[in-house]
Amino acid sequence: EVQVLESGGGLVQPGGSLRLSCAASGFTFSNYAMSWVRQAPGKGLEWVSTISGSGASTYYADSVKGRFTISRDNSKNTLYLQMSSLRAEDTALYYCAKQPSGVFLYNWFDPWGQGTPVTVSS
Amino acid sequence: DIQMTQSPSSLSASVGDRVTITCRASQSINNFLNWYQQTPGKAPKLLIYAASSLQSGVPSRFSGSGSRTDFTLTITSLQPEDVAAYYCQQTYSPPLTFGGGTKVEIK
């Protein structure tokens, strides 16, 4: 069964850093692009970042560019999101999701993990 | 950026009703439009990809149609388990964008 499972969320002060992880299983991880999507409390979905299957290409929403870094370790079947200079508006449930190919565009997200919560507050 | 506008933002319908949700893109996205269902407290789930392809395991009462800028998600006979928020998403051009969501309730 194809599964992704996020971890690493928590409470962090404004300006702080946090690293999220997403463990994948049930598929050949390196063949597929992976993405992070977040959902602020009571709000809709916001795409955050995507990384190609090889890890050579990365893409970011303007709202996180320069502050967040997406990466992957294909030997460990794990996706990461390093978040720094965190702001209150980054407070959200962060989901990772698999894409059906190794490339960024023209596809979809399936499956999604259950999410890991990030709260930025003093 | 491509803006995705969903309507209505919420609706209430009876069990067995036909429900239609629309999603409009601010520019043509060909058919690179997906629909997701998010039941309360759960992660989003893919329903429809590439505008009209039903994801495996999704009940056949769900269907999608449209192209270029105008898209529709239809539930032919609303069931209690369909209470959820529904989101459209374009993957034609970065940044990837979602619609604002439609909350479906049972009357």
Short mmCIF file of C-alpha atoms in Angstrom, two decimals:
data_model
loop_
_atom_site.label_atom_id
_atom_site.label_comp_id
_atom_site.label_asym_id
_atom_site.label_seq_id
_atom_site.Cartn_x
_atom_site.Cartn_y
_atom_site.Cartn_z
CA GLU A 1 0.00 0.00 0.00
CA VAL A 2 1.27 3.43 -0.96
CA GLN A 3 1.61 5.57 2.16
CA VAL A 4 3.18 8.82 3.27
CA LEU A 5 3.50 9.84 6.91
CA GLU A 6 4.53 13.26 8.15
CA SER A 7 6.31 14.10 11.39
CA GLY A 8 8.28 16.89 13.01
CA GLY A 9 5.61 19.50 13.63
CA GLY A 10 5.36 21.47 16.83
CA LEU A 11 5.33 24.85 18.56
CA VAL A 12 8.06 27.29 17.53
CA GLN A 13 8.69 30.96 18.27
CA PRO A 14 8.53 33.58 15.53
CA GLY A 15 11.87 33.67 13.72
CA GLY A 16 12.61 30.09 14.66
CA SER A 17 13.23 27.00 12.58
CA LEU A 18 11.69 23.56 12.22
CA ARG A 19 12.27 20.55 9.97
CA LEU A 20 9.38 18.41 8.82
CA SER A 21 9.82 14.86 7.55
CA CYS A 22 7.64 12.66 5.38
CA ALA A 23 8.34 8.92 5.33
CA ALA A 24 7.18 7.13 2.19
CA SER A 25 6.45 3.45 1.66
CA GLY A 26 4.88 1.13 -0.88
CA PHE A 27 6.44 2.66 -4.00
CA THR A 28 9.81 3.39 -5.62
CA PHE A 29 10.32 6.76 -3.96
CA SER A 30 12.94 8.15 -6.35
CA ASN A 31 10.60 7.82 -9.35
CA TYR A 32 8.08 10.35 -8.09
CA ALA A 33 7.87 14.05 -7.42
CA MET A 34 6.71 14.95 -3.93
CA SER A 35 5.01 18.05 -2.59
CA TRP A 36 4.13 19.91 0.59
CA VAL A 37 0.73 21.56 0.99
CA ARG A 38 -0.46 23.45 4.05
CA GLN A 39 -3.80 24.37 5.54
CA ALA A 40 -4.13 27.17 8.06
CA PRO A 41 -6.75 26.63 10.79
CA GLY A 42 -10.23 26.88 9.27
CA LYS A 43 -8.83 27.83 5.86
CA GLY A 44 -8.30 26.24 2.46
CA LEU A 45 -5.36 24.45 0.89
CA GLU A 46 -2.14 26.22 -0.12
CA TRP A 47 0.61 24.61 -2.19
CA VAL A 48 4.00 25.17 -0.55
CA SER A 49 6.72 23.34 -2.49
CA THR A 50 7.51 20.47 -4.87
CA ILE A 51 10.67 18.49 -5.57
CA SER A 52 11.31 16.30 -8.60
CA GLY A 53 11.97 12.59 -8.22
CA SER A 54 15.71 12.97 -8.59
CA GLY A 55 15.80 15.98 -6.30
CA ALA A 56 17.45 18.07 -9.00
CA SER A 57 14.52 20.49 -9.38
CA THR A 58 12.66 22.35 -6.67
CA TYR A 59 9.74 24.77 -6.75
CA TYR A 60 8.32 27.10 -4.11
CA ALA A 61 5.34 29.32 -3.45
CA ASP A 62 6.32 32.97 -3.24
CA SER A 63 5.10 33.05 0.37
CA VAL A 64 7.89 30.69 1.48
CA LYS A 65 10.62 31.27 -1.10
CA GLY A 66 13.94 32.04 0.56
CA ARG A 67 12.74 30.76 3.94
CA PHE A 68 11.80 27.12 3.29
CA THR A 69 13.93 24.43 1.66
CA ILE A 70 12.54 21.18 0.29
CA SER A 71 14.83 18.18 -0.03
CA ARG A 72 14.72 14.41 -0.19
CA ASP A 73 16.87 11.44 0.70
CA ASN A 74 16.00 8.75 -1.81
CA SER A 75 18.10 6.19 0.08
CA LYS A 76 15.87 6.70 3.12
CA ASN A 77 12.56 7.18 1.23
CA THR A 78 12.09 10.44 3.09
CA LEU A 79 11.02 13.94 2.09
CA TYR A 80 11.94 16.99 4.15
CA LEU A 81 10.85 20.59 4.56
CA GLN A 82 13.33 22.82 6.39
CA MET A 83 11.49 25.90 7.59
CA SER A 84 13.30 28.97 8.89
CA SER A 85 12.43 32.58 9.75
CA LEU A 86 9.01 31.29 10.70
CA ARG A 87 6.10 33.72 10.99
CA ALA A 88 2.71 33.53 12.65
CA GLU A 89 1.13 33.17 9.20
CA ASP A 90 3.05 29.90 8.69
CA THR A 91 0.85 28.30 11.37
CA ALA A 92 -0.90 25.42 9.62
CA LEU A 93 -1.29 21.70 9.20
CA TYR A 94 1.40 20.60 6.75
CA TYR A 95 0.65 17.71 4.40
CA CYS A 96 3.01 15.83 2.14
CA ALA A 97 1.68 14.24 -1.02
CA LYS A 98 2.94 12.01 -3.81
CA GLN A 99 2.62 12.90 -7.47
CA PRO A 100 2.08 10.25 -10.18
CA SER A 101 5.32 10.98 -12.04
CA GLY A 102 8.76 12.43 -11.52
CA VAL A 103 7.90 15.85 -12.89
CA PHE A 104 6.29 18.93 -11.37
CA LEU A 105 3.39 19.94 -13.61
CA TYR A 106 0.40 18.40 -15.32
CA ASN A 107 -0.43 15.87 -12.64
CA TRP A 108 -2.10 15.51 -9.26
CA PHE A 109 -1.53 14.70 -5.58
CA ASP A 110 -2.29 11.21 -4.31
CA PRO A 111 -2.08 10.02 -1.64
CA TRP A 112 -1.78 12.65 1.07
CA GLY A 113 -0.46 12.04 4.56
CA GLN A 114 -2.46 12.83 7.68
CA GLY A 115 -0.56 16.09 8.23
CA THR A 116 1.72 17.45 10.94
CA PRO A 117 0.77 20.66 12.79
CA VAL A 118 3.06 23.67 12.99
CA THR A 119 2.26 26.53 15.37
CA VAL A 120 4.33 29.71 15.29
CA SER A 121 3.71 31.68 18.44
CA SER A 122 5.57 33.35 21.30
CA ASP B 1 -0.67 33.48 -11.00
CA ILE B 2 -3.75 31.55 -12.10
CA GLN B 3 -6.71 32.23 -9.81
CA MET B 4 -9.20 29.42 -9.21
CA THR B 5 -12.70 30.51 -8.24
CA GLN B 6 -15.14 27.96 -6.88
CA SER B 7 -18.86 28.39 -6.47
CA PRO B 8 -20.83 28.13 -4.38
CA SER B 9 -18.72 28.44 -1.25
CA SER B 10 -21.24 26.27 0.57
CA LEU B 11 -24.42 24.37 -0.19
CA SER B 12 -27.01 22.31 1.60
CA ALA B 13 -28.83 19.54 -0.25
CA SER B 14 -30.96 16.51 0.53
CA VAL B 15 -29.85 12.90 0.32
CA GLY B 16 -30.33 11.75 -3.25
CA ASP B 17 -30.06 15.22 -4.75
CA ARG B 18 -27.84 16.06 -7.70
CA VAL B 19 -25.10 18.48 -6.62
CA THR B 20 -22.97 20.60 -8.93
CA ILE B 21 -19.86 22.57 -7.97
CA THR B 22 -18.13 24.83 -10.44
CA CYS B 23 -14.52 25.96 -10.70
CA ARG B 24 -13.36 28.75 -12.98
CA ALA B 25 -9.73 29.45 -13.87
CA SER B 26 -8.53 32.99 -14.57
CA GLN B 27 -6.87 31.72 -17.77
CA SER B 28 -6.89 28.53 -19.80
CA ILE B 29 -5.43 25.51 -18.01
CA ASN B 30 -6.34 22.99 -20.73
CA ASN B 31 -7.61 20.01 -18.71
CA PHE B 32 -5.03 20.15 -15.89
CA LEU B 33 -7.69 20.37 -13.22
CA ASN B 34 -8.12 18.08 -10.22
CA TRP B 35 -10.81 17.71 -7.57
CA TYR B 36 -10.23 16.71 -3.95
CA GLN B 37 -12.60 15.82 -1.13
CA GLN B 38 -11.76 16.65 2.48
CA THR B 39 -14.07 15.12 5.07
CA PRO B 40 -14.01 16.74 8.53
CA GLY B 41 -10.75 16.13 10.39
CA LYS B 42 -9.21 14.15 7.53
CA ALA B 43 -6.61 14.70 4.83
CA PRO B 44 -7.70 15.61 1.31
CA LYS B 45 -8.46 12.72 -1.01
CA LEU B 46 -8.18 12.75 -4.80
CA LEU B 47 -11.54 12.30 -6.54
CA ILE B 48 -11.03 13.42 -10.14
CA TYR B 49 -7.83 14.10 -12.09
CA ALA B 50 -7.27 15.67 -15.50
CA ALA B 51 -10.73 17.23 -15.35
CA SER B 52 -12.76 14.08 -15.94
CA SER B 53 -10.84 10.93 -14.92
CA LEU B 54 -12.30 9.16 -11.90
CA GLN B 55 -9.64 8.08 -9.40
CA SER B 56 -9.64 4.36 -8.64
CA GLY B 57 -11.95 3.45 -5.77
CA VAL B 58 -14.03 6.63 -5.97
CA PRO B 59 -17.78 5.98 -6.29
CA SER B 60 -19.21 6.46 -9.77
CA ARG B 61 -21.70 9.06 -8.51
CA PHE B 62 -18.80 11.52 -8.72
CA SER B 63 -17.92 12.93 -12.12
CA GLY B 64 -15.96 15.82 -13.55
CA SER B 65 -16.21 17.77 -16.77
CA GLY B 66 -14.93 20.89 -18.48
CA SER B 67 -11.85 22.26 -20.19
CA ARG B 68 -9.85 25.46 -20.61
CA THR B 69 -11.37 27.74 -17.95
CA ASP B 70 -14.65 26.21 -16.80
CA PHE B 71 -14.98 22.97 -14.87
CA THR B 72 -17.68 21.12 -12.96
CA LEU B 73 -17.78 18.46 -10.26
CA THR B 74 -21.08 16.62 -10.09
CA ILE B 75 -22.42 14.27 -7.44
CA THR B 76 -25.40 12.52 -9.06
CA SER B 77 -27.03 11.28 -5.85
CA LEU B 78 -25.76 12.91 -2.66
CA GLN B 79 -25.02 10.51 0.19
CA PRO B 80 -24.47 11.27 3.90
CA GLU B 81 -20.81 10.29 3.60
CA ASP B 82 -20.32 13.02 0.98
CA VAL B 83 -20.47 15.74 3.64
CA ALA B 84 -17.11 17.39 3.08
CA ALA B 85 -15.22 20.31 1.63
CA TYR B 86 -14.36 20.01 -2.06
CA TYR B 87 -11.39 21.75 -3.67
CA CYS B 88 -10.32 22.18 -7.27
CA GLN B 89 -6.62 22.51 -8.16
CA GLN B 90 -4.78 23.55 -11.31
CA THR B 91 -1.41 22.01 -12.17
CA TYR B 92 -0.92 23.73 -15.52
CA SER B 93 1.28 26.60 -14.41
CA PRO B 94 3.24 27.44 -11.26
CA PRO B 95 2.41 28.35 -8.62
CA LEU B 96 -0.04 25.48 -8.28
CA THR B 97 -3.28 26.92 -6.99
CA PHE B 98 -6.41 25.63 -5.31
CA GLY B 99 -9.90 26.98 -5.33
CA GLY B 100 -11.29 28.37 -2.10
CA GLY B 101 -13.37 25.27 -1.44
CA THR B 102 -17.04 24.33 -1.34
CA LYS B 103 -18.59 22.95 1.85
CA VAL B 104 -21.35 20.43 1.20
CA GLU B 105 -23.87 19.69 3.93
CA ILE B 106 -26.98 17.55 4.18
CA LYS B 107 -30.28 19.40 4.50
#
